[in-house]
Short mmCIF file of C-alpha atoms in Angstrom, two decimals:
data_model
loop_
_atom_site.label_atom_id
_atom_site.label_comp_id
_atom_site.label_asym_id
_atom_site.label_seq_id
_atom_site.Cartn_x
_atom_site.Cartn_y
_atom_site.Cartn_z
CA MET P 40 0.00 0.00 0.00
CA ASP P 41 1.38 3.38 -0.99
CA LEU P 42 1.67 5.66 2.04
CA ASN P 43 3.21 8.56 0.13
CA LEU P 44 0.28 11.01 0.21
CA PRO P 45 0.45 14.12 -1.93
CA HIS P 46 1.54 17.25 -0.08
CA ASN P 47 -1.12 19.97 0.04
CA PRO P 48 -0.02 23.25 1.60
CA ASN P 49 -3.62 24.51 1.77
CA LEU P 50 -5.08 22.01 4.17
CA GLU P 51 -8.73 22.47 5.05
CA ILE P 52 -9.95 21.64 8.55
CA ILE P 53 -12.95 19.39 8.16
CA SER P 54 -13.64 19.00 11.89
CA GLU P 55 -12.16 20.39 15.06
CA ARG P 56 -12.51 19.74 18.78
CA ARG P 57 -15.52 21.38 20.37
CA GLU P 58 -15.89 21.97 24.10
CA PRO P 59 -19.19 22.83 25.73
CA GLU P 60 -19.15 26.17 27.57
CA THR P 61 -20.07 24.75 30.95
CA ASP P 62 -18.70 24.89 34.47
CA ARG P 63 -16.17 22.19 35.42
CA SER P 64 -14.17 23.20 38.47
CA VAL P 65 -16.51 23.62 41.43
CA TRP P 66 -13.75 24.61 43.83
CA LYS P 67 -12.53 27.43 41.57
CA ILE P 68 -16.04 28.79 41.23
CA PHE P 69 -16.43 28.51 45.01
CA LEU P 70 -13.14 30.42 45.44
CA LEU P 71 -14.27 33.22 43.13
CA GLY P 72 -17.55 33.44 44.99
CA LEU P 73 -15.84 33.40 48.38
CA LEU P 74 -13.50 36.21 47.35
CA GLY P 75 -16.44 38.24 46.05
CA VAL P 76 -18.37 37.77 49.29
CA ALA P 77 -15.31 38.68 51.37
CA ALA P 78 -14.64 41.81 49.31
CA SER P 79 -18.30 42.85 49.55
CA ALA P 80 -18.37 42.38 53.32
CA ALA P 81 -15.05 44.23 53.73
CA ALA P 82 -16.32 47.13 51.61
CA VAL P 83 -19.52 47.47 53.64
CA SER P 84 -17.68 47.15 56.95
CA GLY P 85 -15.02 49.66 55.89
CA PHE P 86 -17.67 52.11 54.71
CA MET P 87 -19.61 51.93 57.99
CA ASN P 88 -16.44 52.35 60.05
CA PHE P 89 -15.39 55.33 57.96
CA SER P 90 -18.83 56.94 58.19
CA THR P 91 -18.65 56.92 62.01
CA SER P 92 -14.89 57.41 62.53
CA PRO P 93 -13.46 59.11 59.44
CA ASN P 94 -9.76 58.35 59.11
CA SER P 95 -7.47 57.34 56.28
CA PHE P 96 -7.25 53.65 57.30
CA TYR P 97 -11.00 53.05 57.10
CA PHE P 98 -11.23 55.12 53.93
CA TRP P 99 -8.56 53.17 52.04
CA THR P 100 -9.90 49.87 53.39
CA PHE P 101 -13.25 50.73 51.86
CA VAL P 102 -11.79 51.96 48.55
CA VAL P 103 -9.55 48.91 48.03
CA ALA P 104 -12.31 46.46 49.04
CA VAL P 105 -14.98 47.97 46.78
CA LEU P 106 -12.64 48.15 43.78
CA LEU P 107 -11.71 44.50 44.34
CA PHE P 108 -15.36 43.54 44.62
CA TRP P 109 -16.29 45.22 41.33
CA ALA P 110 -13.26 43.68 39.59
CA LEU P 111 -14.12 40.20 40.94
CA LYS P 112 -17.68 40.63 39.74
CA LEU P 113 -16.33 41.18 36.23
CA LEU P 114 -14.30 37.97 36.51
CA GLN P 115 -17.37 36.02 37.60
CA ILE P 116 -19.20 37.11 34.46
CA PHE P 117 -16.48 35.51 32.33
CA PHE P 118 -15.71 32.41 34.37
CA VAL P 119 -18.99 31.29 35.96
CA LYS P 120 -21.18 29.79 33.24
CA GLY P 121 -24.13 28.46 35.26
CA PHE P 122 -26.91 30.98 35.83
CA TRP P 123 -27.91 29.56 39.20
CA LYS P 124 -24.31 29.52 40.41
CA LEU P 125 -23.92 33.17 39.47
CA PHE P 126 -27.30 33.93 41.03
CA SER P 127 -26.29 32.21 44.31
CA ILE P 128 -22.93 33.99 44.47
CA THR P 129 -24.57 37.37 43.89
CA LEU P 130 -27.19 36.70 46.54
CA CYS P 131 -24.50 35.80 49.06
CA GLU P 132 -22.51 38.93 48.19
CA ILE P 133 -25.55 40.97 49.18
CA LEU P 134 -26.87 39.02 52.16
CA VAL P 135 -23.61 38.16 53.96
CA PRO P 136 -22.64 41.84 54.55
CA LEU P 137 -25.99 42.27 56.33
CA ALA P 138 -24.51 40.20 59.15
CA VAL P 139 -22.55 43.33 60.10
CA PHE P 140 -25.89 44.81 61.23
CA ARG P 141 -27.33 41.74 62.96
CA THR P 142 -27.61 43.66 66.24
CA HIS P 143 -29.93 46.13 64.48
CA PHE P 144 -32.39 43.56 63.13
CA ASP P 145 -35.64 45.06 64.43
CA SER P 146 -38.96 46.21 63.07
CA VAL P 147 -37.57 49.68 62.23
CA THR P 148 -34.27 48.74 60.63
CA LEU P 149 -35.04 45.48 58.88
CA PRO P 150 -37.35 46.96 56.20
CA TYR P 151 -34.61 49.40 55.19
CA LEU P 152 -32.00 46.65 55.01
CA LEU P 153 -34.26 44.38 52.99
CA ALA P 154 -35.20 47.23 50.64
CA GLY P 155 -31.52 48.02 50.09
CA ALA P 156 -30.68 44.36 49.50
CA ILE P 157 -33.54 43.94 47.00
CA LEU P 158 -32.63 47.08 45.06
CA ALA P 159 -28.97 46.06 44.98
CA PHE P 160 -29.88 42.58 43.76
CA LEU P 161 -32.10 43.99 40.98
CA PHE P 162 -29.32 46.26 39.76
CA PHE P 163 -26.76 43.46 40.04
CA GLY P 164 -29.09 41.21 38.04
CA ALA P 165 -29.40 43.82 35.30
CA ALA P 166 -25.61 44.20 35.26
CA ILE P 167 -25.10 40.43 35.04
CA LYS P 168 -27.59 40.16 32.19
CA ARG P 169 -25.80 42.88 30.26
CA GLY P 170 -22.42 41.34 30.91
CA ARG P 171 -23.49 37.82 29.95
CA ASN P 172 -25.09 39.07 26.73
CA ALA P 173 -21.90 40.91 25.82
CA VAL P 174 -19.78 37.81 26.52
CA GLU P 175 -22.02 35.42 24.59
CA ASN P 176 -22.30 37.72 21.58
CA SER P 177 -18.55 38.21 21.19
CA ILE P 178 -16.26 35.92 19.21
CA GLU P 179 -13.24 36.65 21.42
CA PRO P 180 -13.38 37.57 25.12
CA GLN P 181 -13.70 41.36 24.99
CA PHE P 182 -13.02 42.45 28.54
CA PHE P 183 -13.36 46.24 28.34
CA PRO P 184 -16.60 46.30 26.29
CA VAL P 185 -18.11 43.85 28.78
CA SER P 186 -17.01 45.95 31.76
CA LYS P 187 -18.33 49.09 30.09
CA SER P 188 -21.73 47.48 29.57
CA MET P 189 -22.22 46.23 33.13
CA LEU P 190 -20.33 48.63 35.42
CA PRO P 191 -23.01 51.42 35.44
CA LYS P 192 -25.67 49.07 36.82
CA LEU P 193 -23.25 47.23 39.09
CA THR P 194 -21.89 50.37 40.76
CA SER P 195 -25.33 52.00 40.99
CA GLY P 196 -26.74 48.98 42.83
CA PHE P 197 -23.89 48.91 45.33
CA LEU P 198 -24.00 52.68 45.92
CA ILE P 199 -27.77 52.60 46.49
CA PHE P 200 -27.18 49.94 49.15
CA LEU P 201 -24.45 52.05 50.78
CA SER P 202 -26.66 55.16 50.66
CA LEU P 203 -29.42 53.37 52.58
CA LEU P 204 -26.85 52.19 55.12
CA LEU P 205 -25.63 55.76 55.55
CA TYR P 206 -29.21 56.93 56.08
CA LEU P 207 -29.70 54.29 58.76
CA ASN P 208 -26.40 55.06 60.43
CA TYR P 209 -26.96 58.81 60.67
CA PHE P 210 -30.72 59.35 60.84
CA VAL P 211 -32.13 56.14 62.33
CA TRP P 212 -29.40 54.78 64.61
CA GLY P 213 -28.28 58.27 65.61
CA ASN P 214 -24.54 57.80 65.06
CA PHE P 215 -24.05 61.30 63.67
CA THR P 216 -22.22 63.34 66.34
CA ASP P 217 -20.96 66.91 66.54
CA THR P 218 -17.37 65.66 66.44
CA LEU P 219 -18.10 63.70 63.29
CA GLY P 220 -19.98 66.61 61.71
CA ARG P 221 -17.16 69.06 62.36
CA ALA P 222 -14.60 66.61 60.98
CA MET P 223 -16.66 66.11 57.83
CA LEU P 224 -17.13 69.87 57.34
CA ARG P 225 -13.40 70.41 57.85
CA SER P 226 -12.67 67.85 55.14
CA VAL P 227 -15.09 69.54 52.74
CA THR P 228 -13.78 73.05 53.35
CA SER P 229 -10.13 72.00 53.12
CA SER P 230 -10.91 70.35 49.77
CA ALA P 231 -12.73 73.48 48.59
CA GLU P 232 -10.02 75.94 49.63
CA PRO P 233 -7.97 75.65 46.39
CA VAL P 234 -11.08 76.74 44.47
CA VAL P 235 -11.89 79.52 46.95
CA HIS P 236 -8.31 80.80 46.62
CA LEU P 237 -8.97 81.60 42.97
CA TRP P 238 -11.13 84.50 44.20
CA ILE P 239 -9.86 85.07 47.75
CA PRO P 240 -6.20 83.95 47.85
CA ASN P 241 -5.42 84.46 51.54
CA VAL P 242 -8.52 83.10 53.22
CA SER P 243 -8.65 79.89 55.25
CA PHE P 244 -11.59 78.27 57.02
CA GLU P 245 -9.32 77.43 59.93
CA MET P 246 -8.95 81.15 60.68
CA SER P 247 -10.86 82.71 63.54
CA ILE P 248 -14.07 84.51 62.60
CA GLN P 249 -12.45 87.91 63.18
CA THR P 250 -9.40 87.12 61.06
CA PHE P 251 -11.65 85.59 58.38
CA LEU P 252 -13.75 88.78 58.21
CA ASP P 253 -10.67 91.01 58.19
CA THR P 254 -9.20 89.00 55.32
CA LEU P 255 -12.42 89.27 53.31
CA VAL P 256 -12.55 93.02 53.92
CA ARG P 257 -8.95 93.54 52.83
CA GLU P 258 -9.38 91.38 49.73
CA GLU P 259 -12.44 93.41 48.75
CA LEU P 260 -10.63 96.71 49.32
CA GLU P 261 -7.71 95.58 47.17
CA ARG P 262 -10.14 95.08 44.28
CA THR P 263 -11.66 98.54 44.75
CA ASN P 264 -10.61 101.78 43.05
CA PHE P 265 -10.76 105.05 44.99
CA THR P 266 -11.25 108.55 43.64
CA VAL P 267 -8.52 110.85 44.99
CA ALA P 268 -8.74 114.63 44.68
CA GLU P 269 -5.62 116.44 43.49
CA THR P 270 -4.59 120.08 43.58
CA GLY P 271 -6.33 122.14 40.95
CA GLY P 272 -9.65 120.35 41.44
CA GLN P 273 -8.68 117.32 39.36
CA THR P 274 -9.37 113.75 40.47
CA GLN P 275 -7.55 110.46 39.93
CA GLN P 276 -8.55 106.82 40.22
CA LEU P 277 -6.14 104.81 42.38
CA GLY P 278 -6.16 101.24 43.57
CA PHE P 279 -6.14 100.49 47.28
CA LEU P 280 -2.48 99.46 47.31
CA GLU P 281 -1.53 102.67 45.48
CA LEU P 282 -2.87 104.82 48.31
CA PRO P 283 -0.59 106.12 51.07
CA GLN P 284 -0.20 103.76 54.01
CA LYS P 285 -2.17 105.95 56.42
CA GLN P 286 -5.00 106.23 53.92
CA GLN P 287 -5.05 102.44 53.52
CA GLU P 288 -5.27 101.95 57.29
CA LEU P 289 -8.10 104.49 57.54
CA TYR P 290 -10.18 102.85 54.82
CA PHE P 291 -9.45 99.40 56.26
CA GLU P 292 -10.62 100.36 59.76
CA GLN P 293 -13.79 101.96 58.41
CA ALA P 294 -14.57 98.88 56.30
CA LYS P 295 -13.90 96.56 59.29
CA GLN P 296 -16.37 98.49 61.44
CA GLN P 297 -19.05 98.36 58.76
CA ALA P 298 -18.51 94.62 58.28
CA SER P 299 -18.65 94.04 62.04
CA ILE P 300 -21.94 95.93 62.36
CA ALA P 301 -23.45 93.96 59.47
CA PHE P 302 -22.22 90.66 60.94
CA VAL P 303 -23.69 91.33 64.38
CA ALA P 304 -26.99 92.41 62.82
CA GLN P 305 -27.16 89.11 60.92
CA PHE P 306 -25.78 86.60 63.44
CA GLY P 307 -25.76 88.38 66.80
CA ASN P 308 -22.87 88.54 69.26
CA ILE P 309 -20.80 85.38 68.99
CA ASN P 310 -17.31 84.34 69.98
CA ARG P 311 -15.16 85.67 67.16
CA ASN P 312 -12.14 83.69 68.30
CA GLU P 313 -13.68 80.39 67.17
CA SER P 314 -12.78 79.10 63.71
CA ALA P 315 -14.87 79.74 60.63
CA ASN P 316 -15.43 75.97 60.35
CA THR P 317 -16.87 75.81 63.87
CA PHE P 318 -19.06 78.85 63.23
CA MET P 319 -20.49 77.36 60.00
CA TYR P 320 -21.20 74.02 61.66
CA ASP P 321 -22.93 75.60 64.67
CA LEU P 322 -24.94 77.87 62.38
CA GLY P 323 -26.08 74.92 60.26
CA LYS P 324 -26.94 72.90 63.37
CA GLN P 325 -29.10 75.73 64.75
CA TYR P 326 -30.89 76.01 61.43
CA VAL P 327 -31.63 72.26 61.33
CA GLU P 328 -32.86 72.22 64.94
CA LYS P 329 -35.38 74.95 64.12
CA MET P 330 -36.82 72.94 61.24
CA GLY P 331 -39.99 70.89 61.61
CA THR P 332 -40.04 67.10 61.58
CA ALA P 333 -41.17 66.89 57.95
CA ALA P 334 -38.58 69.38 56.74
CA ARG P 335 -35.87 67.61 58.70
CA GLY P 336 -36.85 64.29 57.12
CA ALA P 337 -36.75 65.85 53.66
CA LEU P 338 -33.32 67.30 54.42
CA SER P 339 -31.99 63.89 55.49
CA ILE P 340 -33.26 62.29 52.27
CA ALA P 341 -31.77 65.12 50.22
CA THR P 342 -28.44 64.60 51.98
CA ILE P 343 -28.38 60.92 51.03
CA VAL P 344 -29.35 61.71 47.43
CA VAL P 345 -26.52 64.25 47.20
CA PHE P 346 -24.14 61.67 48.65
CA PHE P 347 -25.19 59.10 46.03
CA LEU P 348 -24.87 61.55 43.13
CA CYS P 349 -21.48 62.84 44.26
CA VAL P 350 -19.97 59.39 44.80
CA LYS P 351 -21.53 58.11 41.57
CA GLY P 352 -19.92 61.00 39.70
CA ILE P 353 -16.54 60.06 41.14
CA VAL P 354 -16.98 56.35 40.37
CA VAL P 355 -17.83 57.11 36.73
CA LEU P 356 -14.36 58.59 36.40
CA LEU P 357 -12.90 55.34 37.79
CA TYR P 358 -14.58 52.91 35.40
CA TRP P 359 -11.34 52.61 33.48
CA LEU P 360 -9.45 51.70 36.67
CA ILE P 361 -12.02 49.04 37.64
CA GLY P 362 -11.90 47.58 34.14
CA LEU P 363 -8.10 47.62 34.13
CA LEU P 364 -7.94 45.93 37.53
CA GLY P 365 -10.33 43.22 36.39
CA PHE P 366 -8.40 42.78 33.14
CA VAL P 367 -5.12 42.29 35.04
CA PHE P 368 -6.76 39.63 37.23
CA PHE P 369 -8.24 38.00 34.12
CA LYS P 370 -4.84 37.77 32.44
CA LEU P 371 -3.22 36.47 35.63
CA CYS P 372 -5.82 33.70 35.79
CA VAL P 373 -5.03 32.68 32.21
CA VAL P 374 -1.25 32.98 32.55
CA THR P 375 -1.12 30.97 35.79
CA GLY P 376 -3.37 28.24 34.42
CA PHE P 377 -6.22 29.01 36.80
CA ALA P 378 -8.29 29.46 33.63
CA VAL P 379 -7.68 28.39 30.04
CA MET P 380 -8.95 29.58 26.70
CA SER P 381 -11.10 26.95 25.01
CA VAL P 382 -12.68 26.76 21.58
CA GLU P 383 -16.37 26.24 20.95
CA THR P 384 -16.24 26.56 17.15
CA LYS P 385 -13.66 27.65 14.64
CA THR P 386 -14.64 31.28 15.24
CA ARG P 387 -15.39 31.66 18.96
CA ARG P 388 -13.15 31.39 22.01
CA PHE P 389 -14.14 31.52 25.66
CA PRO P 390 -12.44 31.13 29.06
CA ILE P 391 -13.25 28.27 31.45
CA LEU P 392 -11.93 27.04 34.79
CA PRO P 393 -10.42 23.59 34.13
#
């Protein structure tokens, strides 16, 4: 029998190996789920600790944990094929962090917690559906398009859950204290100072009230032109700093007195040695205490909505970082053999956990 077959450089593949896109390694799926649950619980715990005792450790614990959670959720979309497995993992990622609040399970708190968990789960479900559709409709694993499709819903669900927790912590459990409020205001004003310095360069909210007012008065005078009479009946426009020193001091003292009278008429006699931050906090506290119950409730809801919108705006700018972090983990899984690329047909590839 002649075994010398003719050489054909243009071989055509008649059939190739096909692998079903199904889950194989239970322990790897369990590990991904466990890591997701741990990251979710750490993010919630870090957030609650930071909301009651704001310091850099709790803040960075929360930031790192929530970024890891979102990145792990992206990995689960690629690696976990079974719907019910993904459903169970997601449910655990929402329910397990509620154990942090087990001492608050009562008729007042529990409805809020359940409402937050349900809303988070609905948004997570929408994100998973988007992600799975993007994965199944792509020939090659396209990580960044998938993350772009699901991150808006995923982050919104988690931030809604955190917003409800913040509402409970401050307005139901009563953990908002004057010390915490002053620390939060100080953080806001210190962050805003670079913007304020564009108009008032020398002002600081750590100044005493008197120094703060004096600085505002001087800054306003330095932007004012004065009409100065000259010999011969002529007049000239001069800036404040172009005036003689004695004239500057005279105008400054007059302006300080006028500002002091206006301040006392508006706010009454207060201790002007306290800082501007303390004055603003005490003023806001007095205003809130004078509000009715309904208005105070509306203000608390508005505060939480503002919190959600502000944090959501920041997170939108970090979508690229979340996607990049998930992509790095994805590549590490493939490189280390934790996951492999398999072929379903001649034109589609997908990752699985062997």
